Amino acid sequence: MAELHALVLAGGRGSRMGGVDKGLQALDGRPLALHVIERLAPQAAQVLISANRNLDVYAALGHTVLPDPPGLEFAGPLAGMLAGLQAIPDDAWLLTAPCDSPHLPPDLARRLLAAAQPHGLAFARATREHPTHALLHARLRGTLAAHLESGGRAVLRWMTSLPHGIARFDDEAAFANLNHPADLHG
């Protein structure tokens, strides 16, 4: 079995939420990030959190918190993915999911791994692509670092520029992002 680590992507500015730290917003009385952690934990040996603010609050959730690499603070999900890849062993995989996707499928890791094995990279697709719901092998560190250093920020553009697999899912709702305050109350 492949060594697999999970990373909750919570390092953004929360601009669609009025600048609040999205991962710490309450859904059913608990932080969004905690919902995602609970979905990922059974699928991985370790859960990490990518965050750039409120590091102590995220650490209180009981997992290692990784800020974006120096010079790439708030550079988007790829910066968080790079921090995660830098924190895992050379022969391991990194399962990623954004902090605002609390309904992840319980077999996300298994299905992504099946699609990623020949390539070192796969992302989810339901009715559309979900590139932040991905599985990346640690060997992609250098490629991702070079992409970020050259100014690249688009997740799907980077992923599709490499050999990759796609794990297909039937339930688009499993990947729904809660991007607006109203999403948390309705």
Short mmCIF file of N, CA, C and O in Angstrom, two decimals, residues 14-145:
data_model
loop_
_atom_site.label_atom_id
_atom_site.label_comp_id
_atom_site.label_asym_id
_atom_site.label_seq_id
_atom_site.Cartn_x
_atom_site.Cartn_y
_atom_site.Cartn_z
N GLY A 14 -9.74 34.12 1.50
CA GLY A 14 -11.17 34.11 1.76
C GLY A 14 -11.91 35.28 1.14
O GLY A 14 -12.89 35.77 1.68
N SER A 15 -11.47 35.70 -0.03
CA SER A 15 -12.03 36.91 -0.65
C SER A 15 -13.52 36.77 -0.96
O SER A 15 -14.27 37.74 -0.83
N ARG A 16 -13.98 35.57 -1.35
CA ARG A 16 -15.40 35.40 -1.64
C ARG A 16 -16.24 35.33 -0.37
O ARG A 16 -17.46 35.35 -0.42
N MET A 17 -15.56 35.25 0.79
CA MET A 17 -16.24 35.22 2.08
C MET A 17 -16.02 36.53 2.83
O MET A 17 -16.13 36.57 4.06
N GLY A 18 -15.65 37.57 2.12
CA GLY A 18 -15.46 38.86 2.77
C GLY A 18 -14.14 38.98 3.51
O GLY A 18 -13.99 39.82 4.40
N GLY A 19 -13.16 38.15 3.17
CA GLY A 19 -11.84 38.23 3.77
C GLY A 19 -11.66 37.42 5.05
O GLY A 19 -10.59 37.43 5.64
N VAL A 20 -12.69 36.69 5.48
CA VAL A 20 -12.55 35.87 6.68
C VAL A 20 -11.76 34.61 6.35
O VAL A 20 -11.64 34.22 5.19
N ASP A 21 -11.21 33.98 7.36
CA ASP A 21 -10.48 32.73 7.19
C ASP A 21 -11.51 31.63 6.98
O ASP A 21 -12.15 31.17 7.93
N LYS A 22 -11.69 31.22 5.75
CA LYS A 22 -12.77 30.32 5.37
C LYS A 22 -12.76 29.01 6.15
O LYS A 22 -13.81 28.53 6.56
N GLY A 23 -11.60 28.44 6.34
CA GLY A 23 -11.53 27.15 7.03
C GLY A 23 -11.99 27.19 8.46
O GLY A 23 -12.32 26.16 9.05
N LEU A 24 -12.05 28.38 9.04
CA LEU A 24 -12.47 28.51 10.44
C LEU A 24 -13.93 28.92 10.58
O LEU A 24 -14.44 29.05 11.70
N GLN A 25 -14.62 29.11 9.46
CA GLN A 25 -16.03 29.45 9.52
C GLN A 25 -16.84 28.23 9.94
O GLN A 25 -16.54 27.10 9.54
N ALA A 26 -17.86 28.45 10.74
CA ALA A 26 -18.63 27.35 11.32
C ALA A 26 -19.67 26.80 10.35
O ALA A 26 -20.39 27.55 9.69
N LEU A 27 -19.73 25.49 10.29
CA LEU A 27 -20.78 24.75 9.62
C LEU A 27 -21.26 23.72 10.64
O LEU A 27 -20.45 22.92 11.13
N ASP A 28 -22.51 23.78 10.98
CA ASP A 28 -23.06 22.89 12.02
C ASP A 28 -22.26 22.99 13.32
O ASP A 28 -21.99 21.98 13.99
N GLY A 29 -21.82 24.20 13.65
CA GLY A 29 -21.15 24.44 14.92
C GLY A 29 -19.67 24.08 14.97
O GLY A 29 -19.05 24.16 16.02
N ARG A 30 -19.10 23.67 13.84
CA ARG A 30 -17.68 23.27 13.79
C ARG A 30 -17.01 23.92 12.61
O ARG A 30 -17.64 24.12 11.57
N PRO A 31 -15.69 24.19 12.70
CA PRO A 31 -14.98 24.82 11.58
C PRO A 31 -15.05 23.96 10.31
O PRO A 31 -14.97 22.73 10.39
N LEU A 32 -15.19 24.63 9.18
CA LEU A 32 -15.20 23.92 7.89
C LEU A 32 -14.00 22.99 7.75
O LEU A 32 -14.13 21.85 7.30
N ALA A 33 -12.83 23.48 8.14
CA ALA A 33 -11.61 22.66 8.00
C ALA A 33 -11.73 21.36 8.78
O ALA A 33 -11.22 20.32 8.33
N LEU A 34 -12.39 21.39 9.92
CA LEU A 34 -12.54 20.17 10.72
C LEU A 34 -13.41 19.15 10.00
O LEU A 34 -13.14 17.95 10.06
N HIS A 35 -14.44 19.59 9.30
CA HIS A 35 -15.26 18.67 8.51
C HIS A 35 -14.40 17.96 7.47
O HIS A 35 -14.52 16.75 7.26
N VAL A 36 -13.53 18.72 6.81
CA VAL A 36 -12.66 18.14 5.78
C VAL A 36 -11.64 17.19 6.42
O VAL A 36 -11.40 16.10 5.90
N ILE A 37 -11.06 17.60 7.53
CA ILE A 37 -10.12 16.72 8.25
C ILE A 37 -10.78 15.39 8.57
O ILE A 37 -10.19 14.32 8.37
N GLU A 38 -12.01 15.43 9.06
CA GLU A 38 -12.71 14.20 9.42
C GLU A 38 -12.98 13.31 8.22
O GLU A 38 -13.03 12.09 8.34
N ARG A 39 -13.15 13.89 7.05
CA ARG A 39 -13.34 13.10 5.82
C ARG A 39 -12.03 12.51 5.32
O ARG A 39 -12.00 11.41 4.77
N LEU A 40 -10.92 13.26 5.49
CA LEU A 40 -9.63 12.81 4.96
C LEU A 40 -8.89 11.86 5.91
O LEU A 40 -8.17 10.98 5.44
N ALA A 41 -9.03 12.05 7.19
CA ALA A 41 -8.24 11.29 8.18
C ALA A 41 -8.33 9.77 7.99
O ALA A 41 -7.29 9.09 8.06
N PRO A 42 -9.51 9.19 7.75
CA PRO A 42 -9.54 7.73 7.56
C PRO A 42 -8.86 7.26 6.27
O PRO A 42 -8.61 6.07 6.10
N GLN A 43 -8.55 8.20 5.38
CA GLN A 43 -7.99 7.84 4.09
C GLN A 43 -6.48 8.05 4.01
O GLN A 43 -5.87 7.78 2.97
N ALA A 44 -5.87 8.55 5.09
CA ALA A 44 -4.44 8.92 5.03
C ALA A 44 -3.74 8.57 6.35
O ALA A 44 -4.37 8.50 7.40
N ALA A 45 -2.42 8.42 6.25
CA ALA A 45 -1.62 8.14 7.44
C ALA A 45 -1.50 9.37 8.33
O ALA A 45 -1.35 9.26 9.54
N GLN A 46 -1.57 10.55 7.72
CA GLN A 46 -1.39 11.81 8.43
C GLN A 46 -2.17 12.89 7.71
O GLN A 46 -2.27 12.87 6.49
N VAL A 47 -2.71 13.83 8.48
CA VAL A 47 -3.37 15.00 7.90
C VAL A 47 -2.55 16.23 8.24
O VAL A 47 -2.15 16.43 9.39
N LEU A 48 -2.28 17.04 7.23
CA LEU A 48 -1.59 18.31 7.37
C LEU A 48 -2.56 19.42 6.99
O LEU A 48 -3.52 19.17 6.27
N ILE A 49 -2.29 20.62 7.45
CA ILE A 49 -3.14 21.77 7.12
C ILE A 49 -2.27 22.86 6.51
O ILE A 49 -1.28 23.27 7.11
N SER A 50 -2.64 23.32 5.32
CA SER A 50 -1.97 24.46 4.69
C SER A 50 -2.72 25.71 5.10
O SER A 50 -3.91 25.86 4.79
N ALA A 51 -2.05 26.62 5.81
CA ALA A 51 -2.69 27.86 6.28
C ALA A 51 -1.66 28.98 6.34
O ALA A 51 -0.48 28.72 6.57
N ASN A 52 -2.14 30.20 6.17
CA ASN A 52 -1.26 31.37 6.23
C ASN A 52 -1.69 32.38 7.29
O ASN A 52 -1.02 33.38 7.48
N ARG A 53 -2.81 32.13 7.94
CA ARG A 53 -3.28 32.98 9.03
C ARG A 53 -3.81 32.06 10.14
O ARG A 53 -4.12 30.92 9.89
N ASN A 54 -3.92 32.62 11.32
CA ASN A 54 -4.51 31.89 12.45
C ASN A 54 -3.86 30.51 12.63
O ASN A 54 -4.55 29.52 12.89
N LEU A 55 -2.54 30.47 12.50
CA LEU A 55 -1.83 29.19 12.57
C LEU A 55 -2.08 28.46 13.89
O LEU A 55 -2.21 27.23 13.91
N ASP A 56 -2.14 29.22 14.99
CA ASP A 56 -2.37 28.60 16.29
C ASP A 56 -3.76 27.99 16.39
O ASP A 56 -3.95 26.93 16.99
N VAL A 57 -4.75 28.62 15.79
CA VAL A 57 -6.11 28.08 15.81
C VAL A 57 -6.16 26.79 14.99
O VAL A 57 -6.76 25.79 15.43
N TYR A 58 -5.54 26.78 13.83
CA TYR A 58 -5.49 25.55 13.04
C TYR A 58 -4.71 24.45 13.78
O TYR A 58 -5.12 23.29 13.77
N ALA A 59 -3.61 24.82 14.41
CA ALA A 59 -2.83 23.82 15.15
C ALA A 59 -3.65 23.19 16.27
O ALA A 59 -3.48 22.00 16.58
N ALA A 60 -4.56 23.96 16.85
CA ALA A 60 -5.41 23.43 17.92
C ALA A 60 -6.36 22.34 17.41
O ALA A 60 -6.93 21.59 18.22
N LEU A 61 -6.50 22.22 16.09
CA LEU A 61 -7.31 21.14 15.53
C LEU A 61 -6.57 19.80 15.59
O LEU A 61 -7.13 18.76 15.26
N GLY A 62 -5.29 19.84 16.00
CA GLY A 62 -4.54 18.62 16.27
C GLY A 62 -3.69 18.10 15.14
O GLY A 62 -3.28 16.93 15.16
N HIS A 63 -3.38 18.95 14.16
CA HIS A 63 -2.57 18.51 13.02
C HIS A 63 -1.49 19.53 12.71
O HIS A 63 -1.63 20.71 13.04
N THR A 64 -0.43 19.09 12.06
CA THR A 64 0.66 19.97 11.67
C THR A 64 0.16 21.01 10.68
O THR A 64 -0.54 20.68 9.72
N VAL A 65 0.54 22.26 10.91
CA VAL A 65 0.15 23.37 10.05
C VAL A 65 1.36 23.82 9.24
O VAL A 65 2.44 24.03 9.79
N LEU A 66 1.16 23.97 7.94
CA LEU A 66 2.23 24.35 7.02
C LEU A 66 1.88 25.68 6.35
O LEU A 66 0.93 25.72 5.56
N PRO A 67 2.62 26.75 6.60
CA PRO A 67 2.41 27.97 5.82
C PRO A 67 3.01 27.79 4.42
O PRO A 67 3.80 26.88 4.18
N ASP A 68 2.60 28.65 3.50
CA ASP A 68 3.18 28.61 2.16
C ASP A 68 4.68 28.82 2.23
O ASP A 68 5.18 29.50 3.13
N PRO A 69 5.43 28.28 1.28
CA PRO A 69 6.88 28.48 1.26
C PRO A 69 7.23 29.97 1.17
O PRO A 69 6.47 30.76 0.60
N PRO A 70 8.39 30.36 1.73
CA PRO A 70 8.81 31.77 1.67
C PRO A 70 8.81 32.31 0.24
O PRO A 70 9.25 31.64 -0.69
N GLY A 71 8.26 33.51 0.09
CA GLY A 71 8.17 34.14 -1.21
C GLY A 71 6.92 33.74 -1.99
O GLY A 71 6.63 34.32 -3.03
N LEU A 72 6.18 32.75 -1.49
CA LEU A 72 4.98 32.29 -2.17
C LEU A 72 3.73 32.42 -1.28
O LEU A 72 2.71 31.79 -1.55
N GLU A 73 3.82 33.24 -0.24
CA GLU A 73 2.70 33.41 0.66
C GLU A 73 1.48 33.88 -0.12
O GLU A 73 1.56 34.80 -0.93
N PHE A 74 0.36 33.25 0.12
CA PHE A 74 -0.92 33.57 -0.53
C PHE A 74 -0.83 33.48 -2.06
O PHE A 74 -1.52 34.19 -2.76
N ALA A 75 0.03 32.60 -2.56
CA ALA A 75 0.18 32.44 -4.02
C ALA A 75 -0.82 31.45 -4.59
O ALA A 75 -0.72 31.08 -5.76
N GLY A 76 -1.77 31.01 -3.80
CA GLY A 76 -2.81 30.11 -4.28
C GLY A 76 -2.59 28.67 -3.87
O GLY A 76 -1.61 28.34 -3.19
N PRO A 77 -3.50 27.80 -4.28
CA PRO A 77 -3.45 26.40 -3.86
C PRO A 77 -2.15 25.68 -4.22
O PRO A 77 -1.71 24.80 -3.47
N LEU A 78 -1.54 26.03 -5.34
CA LEU A 78 -0.29 25.35 -5.71
C LEU A 78 0.81 25.59 -4.68
O LEU A 78 1.64 24.71 -4.43
N ALA A 79 0.84 26.77 -4.06
CA ALA A 79 1.84 27.05 -3.02
C ALA A 79 1.61 26.15 -1.82
O ALA A 79 2.55 25.61 -1.23
N GLY A 80 0.34 25.97 -1.45
CA GLY A 80 0.02 25.05 -0.35
C GLY A 80 0.39 23.62 -0.70
O GLY A 80 0.93 22.88 0.13
N MET A 81 0.14 23.23 -1.95
CA MET A 81 0.50 21.88 -2.39
C MET A 81 2.01 21.68 -2.32
O MET A 81 2.48 20.61 -1.90
N LEU A 82 2.77 22.70 -2.71
CA LEU A 82 4.22 22.58 -2.64
C LEU A 82 4.67 22.43 -1.19
O LEU A 82 5.53 21.58 -0.89
N ALA A 83 4.11 23.20 -0.28
CA ALA A 83 4.45 23.06 1.15
C ALA A 83 4.16 21.64 1.62
O ALA A 83 4.96 21.04 2.35
N GLY A 84 3.03 21.10 1.19
CA GLY A 84 2.69 19.73 1.56
C GLY A 84 3.66 18.71 0.98
O GLY A 84 4.11 17.80 1.68
N LEU A 85 4.01 18.86 -0.29
CA LEU A 85 4.96 17.94 -0.91
C LEU A 85 6.32 18.00 -0.24
O LEU A 85 7.02 16.99 -0.12
N GLN A 86 6.71 19.20 0.22
CA GLN A 86 8.00 19.35 0.89
C GLN A 86 8.00 18.71 2.28
O GLN A 86 9.06 18.45 2.83
N ALA A 87 6.82 18.46 2.83
CA ALA A 87 6.72 17.93 4.19
C ALA A 87 6.57 16.41 4.26
O ALA A 87 6.58 15.85 5.35
N ILE A 88 6.46 15.75 3.11
CA ILE A 88 6.25 14.30 3.12
C ILE A 88 7.49 13.57 2.60
O ILE A 88 8.32 14.16 1.93
N PRO A 89 7.61 12.28 2.91
CA PRO A 89 8.76 11.51 2.41
C PRO A 89 8.80 11.44 0.89
O PRO A 89 7.77 11.59 0.21
N ASP A 90 9.98 11.18 0.36
CA ASP A 90 10.20 11.15 -1.08
C ASP A 90 9.36 10.13 -1.83
O ASP A 90 9.08 10.31 -3.01
N ASP A 91 8.97 9.05 -1.18
CA ASP A 91 8.21 8.00 -1.86
C ASP A 91 6.72 8.04 -1.53
O ASP A 91 6.00 7.08 -1.79
N ALA A 92 6.24 9.14 -0.97
CA ALA A 92 4.85 9.23 -0.52
C ALA A 92 3.98 10.01 -1.49
O ALA A 92 4.45 10.66 -2.42
N TRP A 93 2.69 9.93 -1.24
CA TRP A 93 1.66 10.63 -2.01
C TRP A 93 1.01 11.68 -1.13
O TRP A 93 0.89 11.50 0.08
N LEU A 94 0.51 12.75 -1.76
CA LEU A 94 -0.19 13.81 -1.06
C LEU A 94 -1.60 13.95 -1.63
O LEU A 94 -1.77 14.25 -2.81
N LEU A 95 -2.58 13.71 -0.79
CA LEU A 95 -4.00 13.87 -1.12
C LEU A 95 -4.39 15.28 -0.70
O LEU A 95 -4.17 15.66 0.45
N THR A 96 -4.95 16.07 -1.60
CA THR A 96 -5.31 17.45 -1.28
C THR A 96 -6.81 17.67 -1.43
O THR A 96 -7.46 17.07 -2.29
N ALA A 97 -7.33 18.57 -0.59
CA ALA A 97 -8.73 18.98 -0.68
C ALA A 97 -8.85 20.36 -0.06
O ALA A 97 -8.20 20.65 0.95
N PRO A 98 -9.68 21.22 -0.64
CA PRO A 98 -9.87 22.55 -0.07
C PRO A 98 -10.68 22.49 1.22
O PRO A 98 -11.50 21.58 1.41
N CYS A 99 -10.45 23.47 2.07
CA CYS A 99 -11.10 23.50 3.39
C CYS A 99 -12.59 23.76 3.31
O CYS A 99 -13.29 23.60 4.31
N ASP A 100 -13.10 24.12 2.16
CA ASP A 100 -14.53 24.45 2.03
C ASP A 100 -15.32 23.37 1.30
O ASP A 100 -16.37 23.63 0.74
N SER A 101 -14.81 22.13 1.32
CA SER A 101 -15.49 20.99 0.70
C SER A 101 -15.79 19.94 1.76
O SER A 101 -15.09 18.93 1.85
N PRO A 102 -16.82 20.15 2.56
CA PRO A 102 -17.05 19.27 3.70
C PRO A 102 -17.72 17.93 3.39
O PRO A 102 -17.91 17.12 4.29
N HIS A 103 -18.06 17.66 2.14
CA HIS A 103 -18.81 16.44 1.81
C HIS A 103 -18.02 15.47 0.94
O HIS A 103 -18.59 14.79 0.09
N LEU A 104 -16.73 15.41 1.13
CA LEU A 104 -15.85 14.58 0.29
C LEU A 104 -16.23 13.11 0.32
O LEU A 104 -16.66 12.59 1.35
N PRO A 105 -16.05 12.42 -0.79
CA PRO A 105 -16.36 10.98 -0.83
C PRO A 105 -15.39 10.19 0.07
O PRO A 105 -14.20 10.51 0.15
N PRO A 106 -15.89 9.14 0.70
CA PRO A 106 -15.02 8.33 1.58
C PRO A 106 -13.98 7.53 0.82
O PRO A 106 -13.02 7.04 1.42
N ASP A 107 -14.13 7.39 -0.48
CA ASP A 107 -13.17 6.63 -1.29
C ASP A 107 -12.34 7.55 -2.20
O ASP A 107 -11.77 7.10 -3.19
N LEU A 108 -12.25 8.83 -1.85
CA LEU A 108 -11.51 9.79 -2.67
C LEU A 108 -10.07 9.33 -2.89
O LEU A 108 -9.58 9.29 -4.02
N ALA A 109 -9.37 8.99 -1.82
CA ALA A 109 -7.95 8.60 -1.93
C ALA A 109 -7.79 7.35 -2.78
O ALA A 109 -6.92 7.30 -3.66
N ARG A 110 -8.60 6.35 -2.53
CA ARG A 110 -8.47 5.08 -3.27
C ARG A 110 -8.67 5.30 -4.77
O ARG A 110 -7.89 4.81 -5.59
N ARG A 111 -9.67 6.07 -5.12
CA ARG A 111 -9.97 6.28 -6.54
C ARG A 111 -8.93 7.18 -7.21
O ARG A 111 -8.54 6.96 -8.36
N LEU A 112 -8.46 8.19 -6.48
CA LEU A 112 -7.40 9.04 -7.04
C LEU A 112 -6.10 8.25 -7.21
O LEU A 112 -5.40 8.41 -8.20
N LEU A 113 -5.79 7.39 -6.24
CA LEU A 113 -4.57 6.60 -6.34
C LEU A 113 -4.62 5.67 -7.56
O LEU A 113 -3.64 5.54 -8.29
N ALA A 114 -5.76 5.06 -7.80
CA ALA A 114 -5.88 4.18 -8.98
C ALA A 114 -5.64 4.96 -10.27
O ALA A 114 -5.01 4.45 -11.20
N ALA A 115 -6.10 6.21 -10.32
CA ALA A 115 -5.91 7.03 -11.52
C ALA A 115 -4.50 7.62 -11.61
O ALA A 115 -4.00 7.87 -12.70
N ALA A 116 -3.87 7.85 -10.45
CA ALA A 116 -2.58 8.53 -10.42
C ALA A 116 -1.38 7.61 -10.59
O ALA A 116 -0.33 8.05 -11.04
N GLN A 117 -1.50 6.35 -10.22
CA GLN A 117 -0.35 5.45 -10.15
C GLN A 117 0.54 5.48 -11.39
O GLN A 117 1.75 5.57 -11.24
N PRO A 118 0.01 5.42 -12.58
CA PRO A 118 0.95 5.41 -13.70
C PRO A 118 1.59 6.78 -13.99
O PRO A 118 2.57 6.86 -14.70
N HIS A 119 1.04 7.85 -13.42
CA HIS A 119 1.46 9.20 -13.78
C HIS A 119 2.14 9.99 -12.66
O HIS A 119 2.90 10.90 -12.94
N GLY A 120 1.75 9.71 -11.42
CA GLY A 120 2.23 10.51 -10.29
C GLY A 120 1.30 11.66 -9.97
O GLY A 120 1.59 12.47 -9.09
N LEU A 121 0.16 11.73 -10.65
CA LEU A 121 -0.76 12.84 -10.46
C LEU A 121 -2.14 12.47 -10.97
O LEU A 121 -2.26 11.87 -12.04
N ALA A 122 -3.17 12.82 -10.20
CA ALA A 122 -4.55 12.68 -10.66
C ALA A 122 -5.41 13.70 -9.93
O ALA A 122 -5.07 14.14 -8.83
N PHE A 123 -6.51 14.07 -10.57
CA PHE A 123 -7.48 14.94 -9.90
C PHE A 123 -8.88 14.39 -10.15
O PHE A 123 -9.09 13.52 -11.00
N ALA A 124 -9.83 14.90 -9.38
CA ALA A 124 -11.20 14.42 -9.45
C ALA A 124 -11.98 15.14 -10.55
O ALA A 124 -11.70 16.29 -10.88
N ARG A 125 -12.95 14.42 -11.07
CA ARG A 125 -13.88 15.00 -12.04
C ARG A 125 -15.26 14.38 -11.79
O ARG A 125 -15.39 13.17 -11.72
N ALA A 126 -16.25 15.25 -11.63
CA ALA A 126 -17.64 14.81 -11.60
C ALA A 126 -18.25 15.38 -12.88
O ALA A 126 -17.86 14.96 -13.97
N THR A 127 -19.11 16.39 -12.79
CA THR A 127 -19.57 17.02 -14.03
C THR A 127 -18.54 18.01 -14.55
O THR A 127 -18.60 18.43 -15.69
N ARG A 128 -17.59 18.39 -13.70
CA ARG A 128 -16.49 19.26 -14.11
C ARG A 128 -15.23 18.84 -13.35
O ARG A 128 -15.29 18.04 -12.43
N GLU A 129 -14.09 19.41 -13.73
CA GLU A 129 -12.82 19.08 -13.08
C GLU A 129 -12.74 19.74 -11.70
O GLU A 129 -13.22 20.85 -11.50
N HIS A 130 -12.07 19.04 -10.80
CA HIS A 130 -11.82 19.55 -9.44
C HIS A 130 -10.33 19.37 -9.14
O HIS A 130 -9.94 18.43 -8.45
N PRO A 131 -9.49 20.24 -9.68
CA PRO A 131 -8.05 20.04 -9.56
C PRO A 131 -7.48 20.20 -8.15
O PRO A 131 -6.38 19.72 -7.90
N THR A 132 -8.19 20.85 -7.24
CA THR A 132 -7.68 20.92 -5.87
C THR A 132 -8.04 19.67 -5.07
O THR A 132 -7.53 19.48 -3.96
N HIS A 133 -8.87 18.82 -5.62
CA HIS A 133 -9.15 17.50 -5.06
C HIS A 133 -8.24 16.55 -5.83
O HIS A 133 -8.63 16.02 -6.88
N ALA A 134 -7.04 16.39 -5.34
CA ALA A 134 -6.00 15.75 -6.15
C ALA A 134 -5.13 14.82 -5.32
O ALA A 134 -5.15 14.84 -4.09
N LEU A 135 -4.36 14.04 -6.04
CA LEU A 135 -3.34 13.19 -5.44
C LEU A 135 -2.06 13.40 -6.24
O LEU A 135 -2.05 13.26 -7.47
N LEU A 136 -0.99 13.79 -5.53
CA LEU A 136 0.29 14.10 -6.16
C LEU A 136 1.39 13.29 -5.50
O LEU A 136 1.42 13.17 -4.27
N HIS A 137 2.30 12.79 -6.31
CA HIS A 137 3.45 12.08 -5.75
C HIS A 137 4.53 13.10 -5.38
O HIS A 137 4.68 14.13 -6.04
N ALA A 138 5.27 12.79 -4.33
CA ALA A 138 6.32 13.69 -3.85
C ALA A 138 7.35 14.02 -4.92
O ALA A 138 7.98 15.09 -4.88
N ARG A 139 7.51 13.16 -5.91
CA ARG A 139 8.51 13.42 -6.96
C ARG A 139 8.15 14.65 -7.81
O ARG A 139 8.98 15.13 -8.59
N LEU A 140 6.94 15.18 -7.65
CA LEU A 140 6.54 16.38 -8.40
C LEU A 140 6.99 17.68 -7.75
O LEU A 140 6.75 18.76 -8.29
N ARG A 141 7.67 17.60 -6.59
CA ARG A 141 8.13 18.81 -5.89
C ARG A 141 8.87 19.77 -6.80
O ARG A 141 8.56 20.95 -6.86
N GLY A 142 9.89 19.27 -7.48
CA GLY A 142 10.73 20.13 -8.31
C GLY A 142 9.97 20.75 -9.47
O GLY A 142 10.14 21.95 -9.76
N THR A 143 9.14 19.96 -10.11
CA THR A 143 8.33 20.46 -11.22
C THR A 143 7.39 21.56 -10.75
O THR A 143 7.24 22.60 -11.41
N LEU A 144 6.74 21.34 -9.59
CA LEU A 144 5.82 22.33 -9.07
C LEU A 144 6.56 23.59 -8.62
O LEU A 144 6.12 24.71 -8.91
N ALA A 145 7.70 23.43 -7.96
CA ALA A 145 8.47 24.60 -7.53
C ALA A 145 8.89 25.45 -8.74
O ALA A 145 8.78 26.67 -8.70
#
